[in-house]
Structures are given as structure tokens and as C-alpha cells.
Short mmCIF file of N, CA, C and O in Angstrom, two decimals:
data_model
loop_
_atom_site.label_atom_id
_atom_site.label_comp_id
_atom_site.label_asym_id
_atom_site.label_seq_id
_atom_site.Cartn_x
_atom_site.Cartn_y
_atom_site.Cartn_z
N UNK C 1 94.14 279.65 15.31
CA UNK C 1 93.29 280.36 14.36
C UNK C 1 91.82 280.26 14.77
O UNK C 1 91.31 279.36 15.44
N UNK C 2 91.17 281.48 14.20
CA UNK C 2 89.69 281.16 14.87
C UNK C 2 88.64 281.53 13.66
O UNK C 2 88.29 282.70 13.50
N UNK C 3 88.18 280.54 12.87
CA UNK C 3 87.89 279.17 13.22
C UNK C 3 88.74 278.48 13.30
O UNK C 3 89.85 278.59 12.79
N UNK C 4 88.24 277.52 14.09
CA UNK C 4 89.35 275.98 14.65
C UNK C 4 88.24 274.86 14.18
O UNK C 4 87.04 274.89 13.91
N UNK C 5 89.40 273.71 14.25
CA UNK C 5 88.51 272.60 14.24
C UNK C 5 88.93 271.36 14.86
O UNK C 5 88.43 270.26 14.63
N UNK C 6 90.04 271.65 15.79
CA UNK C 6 90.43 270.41 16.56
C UNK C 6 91.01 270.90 18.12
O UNK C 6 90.55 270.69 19.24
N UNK C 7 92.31 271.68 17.62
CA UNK C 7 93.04 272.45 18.97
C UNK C 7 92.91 273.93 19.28
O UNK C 7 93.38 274.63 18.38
N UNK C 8 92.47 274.52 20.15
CA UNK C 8 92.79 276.02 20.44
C UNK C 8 93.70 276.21 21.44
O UNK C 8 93.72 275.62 22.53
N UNK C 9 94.48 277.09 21.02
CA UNK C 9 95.96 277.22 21.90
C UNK C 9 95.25 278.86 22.26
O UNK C 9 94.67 279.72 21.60
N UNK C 10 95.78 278.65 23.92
CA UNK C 10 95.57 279.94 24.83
C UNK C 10 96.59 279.88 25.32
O UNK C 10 97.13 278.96 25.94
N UNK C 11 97.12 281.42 24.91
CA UNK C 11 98.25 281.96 26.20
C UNK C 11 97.54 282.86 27.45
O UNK C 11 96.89 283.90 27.50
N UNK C 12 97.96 282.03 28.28
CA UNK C 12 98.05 282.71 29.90
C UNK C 12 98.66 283.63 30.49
O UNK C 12 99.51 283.26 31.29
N UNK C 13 98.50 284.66 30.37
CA UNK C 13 99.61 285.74 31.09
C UNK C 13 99.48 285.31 32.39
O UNK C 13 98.77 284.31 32.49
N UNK C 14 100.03 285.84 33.66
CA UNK C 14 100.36 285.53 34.76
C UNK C 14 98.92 286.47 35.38
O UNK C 14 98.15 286.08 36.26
N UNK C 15 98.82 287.92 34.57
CA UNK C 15 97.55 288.77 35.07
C UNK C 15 96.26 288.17 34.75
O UNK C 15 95.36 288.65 35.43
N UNK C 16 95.88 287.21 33.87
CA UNK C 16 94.90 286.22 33.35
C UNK C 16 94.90 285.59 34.27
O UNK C 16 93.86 284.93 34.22
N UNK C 17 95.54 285.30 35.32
CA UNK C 17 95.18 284.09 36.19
C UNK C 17 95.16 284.20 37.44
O UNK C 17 95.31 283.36 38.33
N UNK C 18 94.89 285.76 37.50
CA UNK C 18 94.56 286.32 39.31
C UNK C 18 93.31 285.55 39.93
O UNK C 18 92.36 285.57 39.15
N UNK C 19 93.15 285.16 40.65
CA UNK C 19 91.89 284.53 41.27
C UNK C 19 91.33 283.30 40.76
O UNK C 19 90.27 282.77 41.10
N UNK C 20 92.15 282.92 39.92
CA UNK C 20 91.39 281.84 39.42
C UNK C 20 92.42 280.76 37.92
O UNK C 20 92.71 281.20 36.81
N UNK C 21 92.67 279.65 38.33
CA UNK C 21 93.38 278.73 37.04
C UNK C 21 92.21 278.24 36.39
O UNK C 21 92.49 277.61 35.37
N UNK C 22 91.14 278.31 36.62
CA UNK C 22 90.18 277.16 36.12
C UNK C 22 89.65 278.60 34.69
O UNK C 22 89.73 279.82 34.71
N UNK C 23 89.19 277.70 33.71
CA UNK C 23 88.51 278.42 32.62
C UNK C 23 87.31 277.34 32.33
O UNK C 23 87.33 276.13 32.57
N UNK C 24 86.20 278.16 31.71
CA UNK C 24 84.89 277.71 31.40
C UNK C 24 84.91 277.33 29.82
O UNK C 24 85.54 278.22 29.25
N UNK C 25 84.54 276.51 29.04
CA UNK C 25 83.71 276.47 28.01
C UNK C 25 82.57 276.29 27.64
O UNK C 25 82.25 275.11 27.44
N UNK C 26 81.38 277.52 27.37
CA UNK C 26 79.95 277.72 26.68
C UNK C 26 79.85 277.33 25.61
O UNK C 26 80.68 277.38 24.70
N UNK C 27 78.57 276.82 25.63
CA UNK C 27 78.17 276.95 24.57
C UNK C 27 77.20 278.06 24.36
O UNK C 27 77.01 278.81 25.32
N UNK C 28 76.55 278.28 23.25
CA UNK C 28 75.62 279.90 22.68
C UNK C 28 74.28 279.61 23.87
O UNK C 28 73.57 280.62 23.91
N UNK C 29 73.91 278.83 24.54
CA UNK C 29 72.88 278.47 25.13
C UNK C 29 73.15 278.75 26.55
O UNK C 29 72.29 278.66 27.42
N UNK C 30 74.44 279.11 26.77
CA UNK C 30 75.21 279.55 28.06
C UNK C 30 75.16 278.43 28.91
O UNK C 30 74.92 278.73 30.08
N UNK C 31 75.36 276.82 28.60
CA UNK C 31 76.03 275.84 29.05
C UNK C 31 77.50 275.73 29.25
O UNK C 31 78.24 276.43 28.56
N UNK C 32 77.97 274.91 30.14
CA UNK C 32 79.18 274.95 30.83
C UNK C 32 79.65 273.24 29.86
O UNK C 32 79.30 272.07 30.02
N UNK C 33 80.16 273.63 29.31
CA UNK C 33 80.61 271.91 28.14
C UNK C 33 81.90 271.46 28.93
O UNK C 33 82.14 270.26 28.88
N UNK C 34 82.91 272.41 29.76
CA UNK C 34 83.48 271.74 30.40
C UNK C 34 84.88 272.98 31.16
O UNK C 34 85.14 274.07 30.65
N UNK C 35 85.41 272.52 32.17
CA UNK C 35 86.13 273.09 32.96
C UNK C 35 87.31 272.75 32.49
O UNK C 35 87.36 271.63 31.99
N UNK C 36 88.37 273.44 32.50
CA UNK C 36 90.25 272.76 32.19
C UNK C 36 90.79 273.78 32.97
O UNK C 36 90.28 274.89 32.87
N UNK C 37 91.77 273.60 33.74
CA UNK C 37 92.52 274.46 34.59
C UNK C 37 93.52 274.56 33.16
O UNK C 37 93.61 273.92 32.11
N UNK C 38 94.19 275.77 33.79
CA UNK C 38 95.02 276.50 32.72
C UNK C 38 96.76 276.88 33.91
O UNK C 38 97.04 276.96 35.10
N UNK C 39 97.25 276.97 32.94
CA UNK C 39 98.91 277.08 33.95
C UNK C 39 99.47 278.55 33.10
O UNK C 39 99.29 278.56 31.88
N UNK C 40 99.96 279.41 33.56
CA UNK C 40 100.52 280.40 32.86
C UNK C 40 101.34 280.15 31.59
O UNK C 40 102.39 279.54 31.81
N UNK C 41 101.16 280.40 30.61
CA UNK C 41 102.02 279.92 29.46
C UNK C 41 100.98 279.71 28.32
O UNK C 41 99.89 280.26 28.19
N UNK C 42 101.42 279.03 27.73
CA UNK C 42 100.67 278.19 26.45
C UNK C 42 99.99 277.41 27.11
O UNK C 42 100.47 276.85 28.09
N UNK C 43 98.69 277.20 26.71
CA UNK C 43 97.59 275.96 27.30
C UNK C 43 96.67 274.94 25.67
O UNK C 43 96.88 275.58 24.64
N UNK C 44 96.27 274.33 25.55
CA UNK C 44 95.78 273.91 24.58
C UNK C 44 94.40 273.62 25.10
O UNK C 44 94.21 273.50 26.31
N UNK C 45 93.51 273.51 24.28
CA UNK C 45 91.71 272.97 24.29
C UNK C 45 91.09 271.98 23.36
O UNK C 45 90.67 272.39 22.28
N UNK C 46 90.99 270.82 23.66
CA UNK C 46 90.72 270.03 22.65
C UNK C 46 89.35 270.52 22.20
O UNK C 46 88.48 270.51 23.07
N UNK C 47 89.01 270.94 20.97
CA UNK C 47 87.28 271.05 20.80
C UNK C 47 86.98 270.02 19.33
O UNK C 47 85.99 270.07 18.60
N UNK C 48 88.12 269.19 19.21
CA UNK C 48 87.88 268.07 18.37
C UNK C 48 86.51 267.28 17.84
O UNK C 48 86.19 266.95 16.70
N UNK C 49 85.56 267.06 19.62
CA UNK C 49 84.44 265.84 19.84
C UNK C 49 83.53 267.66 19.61
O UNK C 49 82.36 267.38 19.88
N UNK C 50 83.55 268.38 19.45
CA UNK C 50 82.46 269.88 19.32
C UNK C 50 81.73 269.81 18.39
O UNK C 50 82.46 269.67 17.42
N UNK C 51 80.32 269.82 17.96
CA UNK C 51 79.71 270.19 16.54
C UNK C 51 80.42 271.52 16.14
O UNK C 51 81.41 271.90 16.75
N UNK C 52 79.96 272.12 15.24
CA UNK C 52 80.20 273.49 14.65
C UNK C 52 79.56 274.12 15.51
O UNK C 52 78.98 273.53 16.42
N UNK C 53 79.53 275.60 15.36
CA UNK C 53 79.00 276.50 15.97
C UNK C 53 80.01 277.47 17.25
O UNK C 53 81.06 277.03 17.73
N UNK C 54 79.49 278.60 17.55
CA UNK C 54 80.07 279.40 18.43
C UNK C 54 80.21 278.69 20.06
O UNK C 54 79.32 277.94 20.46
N UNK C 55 81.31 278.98 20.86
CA UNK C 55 81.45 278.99 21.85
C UNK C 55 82.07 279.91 22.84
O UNK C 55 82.68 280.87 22.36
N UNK C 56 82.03 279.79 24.09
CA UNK C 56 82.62 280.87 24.61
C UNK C 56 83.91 280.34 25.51
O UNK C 56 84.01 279.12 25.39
N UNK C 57 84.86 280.88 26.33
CA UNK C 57 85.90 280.47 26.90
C UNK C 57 85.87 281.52 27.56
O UNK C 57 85.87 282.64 27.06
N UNK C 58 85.85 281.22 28.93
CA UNK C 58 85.79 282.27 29.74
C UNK C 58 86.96 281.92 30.85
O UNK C 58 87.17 280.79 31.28
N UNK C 59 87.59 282.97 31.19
CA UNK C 59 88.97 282.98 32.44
C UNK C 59 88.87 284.05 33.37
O UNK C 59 89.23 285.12 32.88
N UNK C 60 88.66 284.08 34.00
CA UNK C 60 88.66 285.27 35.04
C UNK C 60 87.45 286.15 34.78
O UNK C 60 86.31 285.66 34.71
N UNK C 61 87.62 287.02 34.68
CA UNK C 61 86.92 288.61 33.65
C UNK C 61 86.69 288.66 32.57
O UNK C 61 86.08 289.58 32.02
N UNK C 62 87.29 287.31 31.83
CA UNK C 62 87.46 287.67 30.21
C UNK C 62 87.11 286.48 29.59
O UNK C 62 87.45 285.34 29.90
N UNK C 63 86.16 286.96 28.40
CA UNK C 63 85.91 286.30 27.60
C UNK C 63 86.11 286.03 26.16
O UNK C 63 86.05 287.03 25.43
N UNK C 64 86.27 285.21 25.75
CA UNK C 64 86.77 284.82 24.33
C UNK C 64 85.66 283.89 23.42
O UNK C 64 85.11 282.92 23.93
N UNK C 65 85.44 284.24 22.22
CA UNK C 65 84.67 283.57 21.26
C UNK C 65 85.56 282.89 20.18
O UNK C 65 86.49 283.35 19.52
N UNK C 66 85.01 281.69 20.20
CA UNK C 66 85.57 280.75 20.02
C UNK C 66 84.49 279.78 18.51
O UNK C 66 83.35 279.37 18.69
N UNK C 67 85.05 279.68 17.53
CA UNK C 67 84.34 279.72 16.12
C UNK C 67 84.66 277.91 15.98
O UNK C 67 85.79 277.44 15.83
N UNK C 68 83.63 277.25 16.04
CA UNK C 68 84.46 275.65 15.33
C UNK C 68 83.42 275.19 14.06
O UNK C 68 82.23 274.94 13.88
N UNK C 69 84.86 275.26 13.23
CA UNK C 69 84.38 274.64 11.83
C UNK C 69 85.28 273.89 11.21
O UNK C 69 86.45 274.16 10.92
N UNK C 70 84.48 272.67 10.97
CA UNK C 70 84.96 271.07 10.30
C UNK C 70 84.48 271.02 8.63
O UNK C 70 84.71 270.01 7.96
#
């Protein structure tokens, strides 16, 4: 669900992961908070230790906004 406030679950299609397993997480300031390789399938993201606020998740080409509220 988005907002989250502990786990975000990403599915991987197999076309999500041309050129690249690794995914980014931003913050709104366009900081890199941290790298997680991803495997085709279901992946999880801990954003548990996150203040509130927007983030981004980026995989390949694509980006995702990402809402955390506690």
C-alpha cells in the first residue's frame, strides 16, 4: 500500500530488469538513501528506520513514488 510505514513489496517483471538488478532509493532532495539489488519476482524494501515524507525508487527507466507514514 502506498502510504507505507515499514515494508514495500515490488514486483519485478523479468522486462524491469533489462540492464540492470540494482534499484535506487531518493529521497525529495534527490539523495541516494540506499541501493538493494532486486531478483525477478516479489522483492521487499525495508523503509521501517525512514522519517515520513516522499521518496523515490528507481529501476531501470522507471520510477516509483513512494509515500511513508507512521
Amino acid at each position: 500500500p502506498n502510504p507505507a510505514s515499514s515494508l514495500v513489496n515490488v514486483i519485478a517483471s523479468p522486462d524491469a530488469l533489462i540492464g540492470t538488478k540494482q534499484s535506487q532509493l531518493f529521497n525529495s532532495y534527490g539523495q541516494v538513501l540506499r541501493n538493494q539489488k532486486f531478483e525477478t519476482g516479489k522483492n521487499k524494501i525495508d523503509i521501517s528506520d525512514l522519517p515520513n515524507g516522499i521518496y523515490f525508487l528507481k529501476m531501470g527507466n522507471t520510477a516509483k513514488k513512494i509515500v511513508v507514514q507512521k
